[in-house]
PDB file of C-alpha atoms in Angstrom:
ATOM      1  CA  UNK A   1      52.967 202.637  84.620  1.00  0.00           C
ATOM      2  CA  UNK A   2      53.937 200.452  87.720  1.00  0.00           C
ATOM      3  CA  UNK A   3      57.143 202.248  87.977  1.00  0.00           C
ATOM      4  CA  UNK A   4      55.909 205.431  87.881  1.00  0.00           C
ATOM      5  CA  UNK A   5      53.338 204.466  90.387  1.00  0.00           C
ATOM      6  CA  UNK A   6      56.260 203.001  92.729  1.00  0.00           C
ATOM      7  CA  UNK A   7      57.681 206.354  91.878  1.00  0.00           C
ATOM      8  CA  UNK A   8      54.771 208.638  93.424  1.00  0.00           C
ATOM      9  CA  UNK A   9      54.424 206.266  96.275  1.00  0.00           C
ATOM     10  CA  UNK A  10      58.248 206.454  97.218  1.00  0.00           C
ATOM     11  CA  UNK A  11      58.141 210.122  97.239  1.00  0.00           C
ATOM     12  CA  UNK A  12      54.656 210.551  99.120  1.00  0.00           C
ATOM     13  CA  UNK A  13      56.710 208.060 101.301  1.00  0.00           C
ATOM     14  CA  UNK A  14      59.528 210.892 102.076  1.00  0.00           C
ATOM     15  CA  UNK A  15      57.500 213.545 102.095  1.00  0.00           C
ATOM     16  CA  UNK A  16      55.287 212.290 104.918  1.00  0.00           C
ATOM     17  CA  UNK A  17      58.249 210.705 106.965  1.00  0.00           C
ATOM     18  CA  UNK A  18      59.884 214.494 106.911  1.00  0.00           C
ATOM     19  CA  UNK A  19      57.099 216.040 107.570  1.00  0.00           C
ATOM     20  CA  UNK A  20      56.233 213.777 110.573  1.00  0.00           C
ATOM     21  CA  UNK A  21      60.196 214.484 111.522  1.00  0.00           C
ATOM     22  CA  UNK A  22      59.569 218.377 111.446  1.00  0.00           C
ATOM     23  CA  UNK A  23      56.162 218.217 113.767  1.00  0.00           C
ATOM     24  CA  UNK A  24      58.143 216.293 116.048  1.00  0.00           C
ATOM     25  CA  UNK A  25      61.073 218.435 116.424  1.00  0.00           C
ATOM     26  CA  UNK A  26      58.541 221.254 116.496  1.00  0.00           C
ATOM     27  CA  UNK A  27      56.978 220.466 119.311  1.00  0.00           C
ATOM     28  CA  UNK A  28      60.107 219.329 121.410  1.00  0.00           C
ATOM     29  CA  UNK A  29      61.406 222.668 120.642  1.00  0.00           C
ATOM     30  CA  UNK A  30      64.526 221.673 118.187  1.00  0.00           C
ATOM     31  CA  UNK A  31      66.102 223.650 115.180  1.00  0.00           C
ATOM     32  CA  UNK A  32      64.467 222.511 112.224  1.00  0.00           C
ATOM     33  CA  UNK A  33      66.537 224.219 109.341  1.00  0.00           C
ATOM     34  CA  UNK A  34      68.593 220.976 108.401  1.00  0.00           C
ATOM     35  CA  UNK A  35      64.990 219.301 107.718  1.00  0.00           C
ATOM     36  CA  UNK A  36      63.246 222.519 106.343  1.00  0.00           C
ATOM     37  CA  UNK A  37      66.068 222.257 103.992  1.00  0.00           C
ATOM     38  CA  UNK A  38      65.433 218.623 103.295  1.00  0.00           C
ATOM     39  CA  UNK A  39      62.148 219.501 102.197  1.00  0.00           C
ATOM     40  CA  UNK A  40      62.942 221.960 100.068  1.00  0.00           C
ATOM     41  CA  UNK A  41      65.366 219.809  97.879  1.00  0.00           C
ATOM     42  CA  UNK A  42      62.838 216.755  98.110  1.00  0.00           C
ATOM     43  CA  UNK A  43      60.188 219.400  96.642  1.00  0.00           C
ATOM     44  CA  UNK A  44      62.955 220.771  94.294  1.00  0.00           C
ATOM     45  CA  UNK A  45      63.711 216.806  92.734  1.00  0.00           C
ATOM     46  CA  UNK A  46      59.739 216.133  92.183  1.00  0.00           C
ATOM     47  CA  UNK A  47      59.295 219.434  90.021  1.00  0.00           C
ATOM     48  CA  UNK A  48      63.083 217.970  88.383  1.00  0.00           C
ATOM     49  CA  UNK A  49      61.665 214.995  87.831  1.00  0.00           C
ATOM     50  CA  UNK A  50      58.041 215.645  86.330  1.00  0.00           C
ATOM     51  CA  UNK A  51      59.414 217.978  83.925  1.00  0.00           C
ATOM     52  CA  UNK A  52      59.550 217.276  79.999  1.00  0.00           C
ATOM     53  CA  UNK A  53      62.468 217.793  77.231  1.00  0.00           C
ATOM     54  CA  UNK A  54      60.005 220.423  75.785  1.00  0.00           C
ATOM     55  CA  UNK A  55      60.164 222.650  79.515  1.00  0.00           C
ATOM     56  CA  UNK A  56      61.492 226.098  78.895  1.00  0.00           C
ATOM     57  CA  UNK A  57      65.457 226.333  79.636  1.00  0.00           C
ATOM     58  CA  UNK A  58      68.026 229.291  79.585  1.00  0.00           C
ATOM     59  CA  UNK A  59      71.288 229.928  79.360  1.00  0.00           C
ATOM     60  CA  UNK A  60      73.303 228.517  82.329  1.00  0.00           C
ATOM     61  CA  UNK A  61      77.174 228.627  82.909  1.00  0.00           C
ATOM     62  CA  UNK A  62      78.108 225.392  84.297  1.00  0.00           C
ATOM     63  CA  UNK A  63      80.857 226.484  86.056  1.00  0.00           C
ATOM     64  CA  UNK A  64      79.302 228.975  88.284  1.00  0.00           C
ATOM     65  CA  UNK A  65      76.812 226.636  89.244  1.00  0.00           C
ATOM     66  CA  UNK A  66      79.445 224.309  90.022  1.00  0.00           C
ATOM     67  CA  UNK A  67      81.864 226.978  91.984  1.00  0.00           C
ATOM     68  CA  UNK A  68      78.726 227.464  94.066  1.00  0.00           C
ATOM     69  CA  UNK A  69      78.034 223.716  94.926  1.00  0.00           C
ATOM     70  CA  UNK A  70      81.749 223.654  95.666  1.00  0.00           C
ATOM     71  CA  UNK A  71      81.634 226.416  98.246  1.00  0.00           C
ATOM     72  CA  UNK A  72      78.441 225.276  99.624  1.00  0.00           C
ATOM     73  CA  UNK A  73      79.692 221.787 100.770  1.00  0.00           C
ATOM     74  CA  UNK A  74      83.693 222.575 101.148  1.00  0.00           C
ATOM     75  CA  UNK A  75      82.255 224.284 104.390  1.00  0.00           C
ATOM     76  CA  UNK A  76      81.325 220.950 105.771  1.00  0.00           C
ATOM     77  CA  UNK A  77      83.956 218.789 103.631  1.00  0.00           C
ATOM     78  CA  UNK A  78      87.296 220.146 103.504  1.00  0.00           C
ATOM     79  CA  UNK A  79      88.649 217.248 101.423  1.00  0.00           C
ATOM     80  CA  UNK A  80      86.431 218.568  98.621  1.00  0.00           C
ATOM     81  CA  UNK A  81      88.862 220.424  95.801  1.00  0.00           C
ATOM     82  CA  UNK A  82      87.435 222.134  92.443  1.00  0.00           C
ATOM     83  CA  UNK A  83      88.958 222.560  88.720  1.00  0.00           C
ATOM     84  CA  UNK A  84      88.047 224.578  86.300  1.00  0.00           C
ATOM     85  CA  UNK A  85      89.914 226.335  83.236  1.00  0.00           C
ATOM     86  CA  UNK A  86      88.981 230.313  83.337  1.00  0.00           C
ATOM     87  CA  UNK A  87      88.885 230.975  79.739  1.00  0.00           C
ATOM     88  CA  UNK A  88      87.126 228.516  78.786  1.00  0.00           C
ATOM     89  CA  UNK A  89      83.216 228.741  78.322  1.00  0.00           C
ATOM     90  CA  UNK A  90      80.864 226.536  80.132  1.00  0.00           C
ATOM     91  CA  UNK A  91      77.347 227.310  78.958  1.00  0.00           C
ATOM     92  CA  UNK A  92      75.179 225.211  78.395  1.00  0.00           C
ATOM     93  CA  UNK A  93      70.911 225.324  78.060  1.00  0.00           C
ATOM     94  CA  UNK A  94      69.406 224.315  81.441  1.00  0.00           C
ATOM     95  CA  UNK A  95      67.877 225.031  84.453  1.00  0.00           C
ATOM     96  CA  UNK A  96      69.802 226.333  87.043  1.00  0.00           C
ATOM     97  CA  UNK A  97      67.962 224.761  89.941  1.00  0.00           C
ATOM     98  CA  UNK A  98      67.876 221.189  87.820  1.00  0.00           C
ATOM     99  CA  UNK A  99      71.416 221.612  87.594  1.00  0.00           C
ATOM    100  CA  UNK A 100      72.101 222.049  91.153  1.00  0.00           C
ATOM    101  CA  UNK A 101      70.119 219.194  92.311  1.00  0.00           C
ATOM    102  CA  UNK A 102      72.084 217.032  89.736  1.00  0.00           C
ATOM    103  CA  UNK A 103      75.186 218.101  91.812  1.00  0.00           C
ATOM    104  CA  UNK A 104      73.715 218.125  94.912  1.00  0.00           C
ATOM    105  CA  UNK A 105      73.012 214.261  94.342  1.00  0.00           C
ATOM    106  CA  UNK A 106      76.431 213.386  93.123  1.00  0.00           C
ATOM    107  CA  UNK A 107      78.236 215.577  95.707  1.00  0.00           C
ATOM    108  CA  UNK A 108      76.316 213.772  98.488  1.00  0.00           C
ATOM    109  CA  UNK A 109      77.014 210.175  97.284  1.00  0.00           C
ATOM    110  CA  UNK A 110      80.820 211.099  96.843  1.00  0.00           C
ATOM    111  CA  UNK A 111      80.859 212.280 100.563  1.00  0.00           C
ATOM    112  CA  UNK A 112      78.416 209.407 101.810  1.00  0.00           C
ATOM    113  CA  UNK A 113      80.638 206.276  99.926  1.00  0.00           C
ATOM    114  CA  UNK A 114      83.918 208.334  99.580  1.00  0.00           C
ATOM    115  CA  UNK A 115      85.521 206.779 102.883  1.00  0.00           C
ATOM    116  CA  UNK A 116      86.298 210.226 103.885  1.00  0.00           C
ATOM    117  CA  UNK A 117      89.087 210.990 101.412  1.00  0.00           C
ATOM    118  CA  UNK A 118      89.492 213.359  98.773  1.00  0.00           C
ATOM    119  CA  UNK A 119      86.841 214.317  96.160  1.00  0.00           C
ATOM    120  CA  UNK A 120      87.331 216.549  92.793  1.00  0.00           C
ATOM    121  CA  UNK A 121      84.909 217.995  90.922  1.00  0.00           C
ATOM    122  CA  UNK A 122      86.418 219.400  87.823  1.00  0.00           C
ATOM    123  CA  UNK A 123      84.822 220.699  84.365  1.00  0.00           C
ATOM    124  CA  UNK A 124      86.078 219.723  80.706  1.00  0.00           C
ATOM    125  CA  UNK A 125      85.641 221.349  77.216  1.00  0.00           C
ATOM    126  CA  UNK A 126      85.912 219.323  74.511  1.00  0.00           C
ATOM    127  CA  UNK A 127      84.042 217.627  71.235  1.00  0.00           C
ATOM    128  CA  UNK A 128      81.765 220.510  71.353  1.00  0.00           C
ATOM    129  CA  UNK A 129      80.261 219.655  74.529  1.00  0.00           C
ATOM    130  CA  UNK A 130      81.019 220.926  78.376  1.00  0.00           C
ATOM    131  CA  UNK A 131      81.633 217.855  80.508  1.00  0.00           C
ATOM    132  CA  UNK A 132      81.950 217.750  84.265  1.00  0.00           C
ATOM    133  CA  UNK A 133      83.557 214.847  86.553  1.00  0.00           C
ATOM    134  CA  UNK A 134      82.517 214.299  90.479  1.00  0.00           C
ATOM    135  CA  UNK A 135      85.297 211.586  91.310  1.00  0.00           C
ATOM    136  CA  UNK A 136      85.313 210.003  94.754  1.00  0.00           C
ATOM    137  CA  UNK A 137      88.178 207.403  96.004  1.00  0.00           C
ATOM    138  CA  UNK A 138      85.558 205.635  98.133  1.00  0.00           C
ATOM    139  CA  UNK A 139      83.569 201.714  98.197  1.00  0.00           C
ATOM    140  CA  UNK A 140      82.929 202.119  94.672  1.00  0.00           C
ATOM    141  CA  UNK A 141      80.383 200.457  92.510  1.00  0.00           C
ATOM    142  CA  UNK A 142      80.357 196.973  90.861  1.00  0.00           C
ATOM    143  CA  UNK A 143      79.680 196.495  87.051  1.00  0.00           C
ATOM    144  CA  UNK A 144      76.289 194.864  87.830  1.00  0.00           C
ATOM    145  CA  UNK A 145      75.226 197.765  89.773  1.00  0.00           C
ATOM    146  CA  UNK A 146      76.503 200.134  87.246  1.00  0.00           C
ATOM    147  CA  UNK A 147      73.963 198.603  84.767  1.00  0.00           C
ATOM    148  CA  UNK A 148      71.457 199.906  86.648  1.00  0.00           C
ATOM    149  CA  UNK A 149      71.836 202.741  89.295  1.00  0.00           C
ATOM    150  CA  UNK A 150      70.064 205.297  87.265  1.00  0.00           C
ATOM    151  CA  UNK A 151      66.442 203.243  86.889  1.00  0.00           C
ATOM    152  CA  UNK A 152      64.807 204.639  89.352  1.00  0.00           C
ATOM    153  CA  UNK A 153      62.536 201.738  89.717  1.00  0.00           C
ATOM    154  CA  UNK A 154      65.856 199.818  91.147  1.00  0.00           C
ATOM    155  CA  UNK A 155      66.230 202.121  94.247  1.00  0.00           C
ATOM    156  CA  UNK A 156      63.004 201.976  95.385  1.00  0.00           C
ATOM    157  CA  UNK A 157      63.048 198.217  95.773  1.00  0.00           C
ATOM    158  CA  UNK A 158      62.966 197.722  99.682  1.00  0.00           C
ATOM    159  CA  UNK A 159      65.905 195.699  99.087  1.00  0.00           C
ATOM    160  CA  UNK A 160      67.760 198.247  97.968  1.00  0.00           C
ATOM    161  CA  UNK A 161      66.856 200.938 100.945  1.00  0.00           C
ATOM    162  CA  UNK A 162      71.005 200.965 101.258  1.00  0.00           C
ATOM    163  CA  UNK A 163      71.924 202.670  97.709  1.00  0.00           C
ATOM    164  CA  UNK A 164      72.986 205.050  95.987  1.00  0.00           C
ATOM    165  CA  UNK A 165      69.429 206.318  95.748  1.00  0.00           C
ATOM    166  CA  UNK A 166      66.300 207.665  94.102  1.00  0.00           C
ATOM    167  CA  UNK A 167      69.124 210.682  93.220  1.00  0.00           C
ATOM    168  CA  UNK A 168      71.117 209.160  90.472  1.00  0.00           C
ATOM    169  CA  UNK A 169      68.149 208.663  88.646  1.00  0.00           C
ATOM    170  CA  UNK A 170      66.996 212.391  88.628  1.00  0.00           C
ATOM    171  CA  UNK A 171      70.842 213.262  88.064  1.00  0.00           C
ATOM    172  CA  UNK A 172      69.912 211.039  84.818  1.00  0.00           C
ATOM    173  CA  UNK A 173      67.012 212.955  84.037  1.00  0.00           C
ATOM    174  CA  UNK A 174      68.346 216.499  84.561  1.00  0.00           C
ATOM    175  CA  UNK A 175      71.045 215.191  81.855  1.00  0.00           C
ATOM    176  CA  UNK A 176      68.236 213.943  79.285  1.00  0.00           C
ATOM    177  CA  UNK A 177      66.273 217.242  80.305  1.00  0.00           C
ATOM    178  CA  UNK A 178      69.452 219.706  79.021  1.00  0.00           C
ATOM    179  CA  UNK A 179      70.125 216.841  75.784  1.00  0.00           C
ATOM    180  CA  UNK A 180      72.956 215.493  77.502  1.00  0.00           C
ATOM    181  CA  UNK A 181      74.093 212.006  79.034  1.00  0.00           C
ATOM    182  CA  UNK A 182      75.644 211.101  82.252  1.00  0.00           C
ATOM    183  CA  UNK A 183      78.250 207.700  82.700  1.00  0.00           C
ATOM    184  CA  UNK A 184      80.236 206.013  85.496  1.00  0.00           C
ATOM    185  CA  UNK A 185      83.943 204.794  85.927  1.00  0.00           C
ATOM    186  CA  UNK A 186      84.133 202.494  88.743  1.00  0.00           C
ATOM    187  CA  UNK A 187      85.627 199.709  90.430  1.00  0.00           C
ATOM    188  CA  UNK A 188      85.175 198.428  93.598  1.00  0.00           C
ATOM    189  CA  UNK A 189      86.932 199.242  96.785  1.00  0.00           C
ATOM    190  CA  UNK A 190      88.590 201.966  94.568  1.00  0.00           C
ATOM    191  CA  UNK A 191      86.015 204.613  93.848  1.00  0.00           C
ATOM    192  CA  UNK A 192      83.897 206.161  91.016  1.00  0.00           C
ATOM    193  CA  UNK A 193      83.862 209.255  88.807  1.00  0.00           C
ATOM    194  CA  UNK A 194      80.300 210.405  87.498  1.00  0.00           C
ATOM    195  CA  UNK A 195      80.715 212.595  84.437  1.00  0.00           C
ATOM    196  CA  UNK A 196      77.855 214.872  82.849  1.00  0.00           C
ATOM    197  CA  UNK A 197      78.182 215.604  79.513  1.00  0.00           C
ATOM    198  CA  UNK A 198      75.712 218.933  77.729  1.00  0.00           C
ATOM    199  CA  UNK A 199      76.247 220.171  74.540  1.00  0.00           C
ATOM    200  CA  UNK A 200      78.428 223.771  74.781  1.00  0.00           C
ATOM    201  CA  UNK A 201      76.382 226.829  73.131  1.00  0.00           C
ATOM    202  CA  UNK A 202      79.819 228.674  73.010  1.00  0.00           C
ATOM    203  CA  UNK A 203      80.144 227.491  69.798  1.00  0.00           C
TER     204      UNK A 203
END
């Protein structure tokens, strides 16, 4: 109960601070898109995370989701390459829009700790199950931080205003939301690959 209180109160947090931000800019006159935007994917991560295992879901192809993401961010990071095999089927059950926050978050965090170099984001099928991999070559993450970047009670922490953030938590959810898990290869100083793993309904 205390986390999920620290929960509400970090996004209420957020919410207010952006919406102070877009007054502001508002009445100076300046483009407010990039924070609209902000807004939306902040209100897009609280419906993410309040829903339940037992919310509807559809049929969602993974890799179009993906190819999308990839276009969407390659425009602002050209070191940003994608992988996928064509005949093979990534579909999964999911939400579209969960699943595009969940790469949203993990595309972000590769650009933000990635030292500028190359980032792949490539998709797997195998063991019955449709895997994807965000890899980063960046400051990478520590084994006692790996223990413990998706709590989400571990991000809000003021200490803690620096990390990977409030994200890898809902990326976390979205995974338990579509009956799948998410995991972490890292070392420091060397970078960190996040894979998702959903069961495949091609089977």
């Amino acid at each position: 109960d205390e986390d999920q209180r620290r929960l509400h109160s970090y996004i209420a947090h957020e919410q207010k601070n952006l919406i102070m931000l877009i007054k502001g800019k508002i009445s100076s006159g300046y483009d407010i898109s990039k924070d609209m935007d902000a807004m939306s994917h902040s209100i897009d991560d609280i419906l993410a995370l309040s829903a339940h295992k037992n919310s509807q879901k559809s049929i969602c192809n993974l890799a179009l989701i993906a190819a999308e993401e990839y276009d969407s961010y390659h425009a602002i990071y050209d070191q940003l390459y994608f992988d996928f095999d064509e005949e093979a089927n990534y579909t999964i059950l999911g939400r579209e829009q969960w699943l595009k926050r969940a790469l949203d978050n993990l595309i972000e965090n590769a650009i933000k700790y990635g030292n500028q170099k190359e980032i792949n984001i490539y998709l797997k099928q195998k063991y019955h199950s449709v895997l994807i991999y965000v890899e980063d070559h960046g400051k990478g993450i520590s084994e006692e931080e790996q223990e413990r970047i998706f709590d989400y009670a571990y991000r809000i922490h003021p200490q803690k205003l620096d990390g990977y953030g409030i994200g890898l938590s809902l990326v976390s959810h979205v995974c338990d939301l579509c009956d799948g898990f998410i995991r972490v290869i890292s070392e420091v100083d060397k970078g960190s690959t996040f894979i998702l793993s959903f069961p495949s309904i091609s089977d």
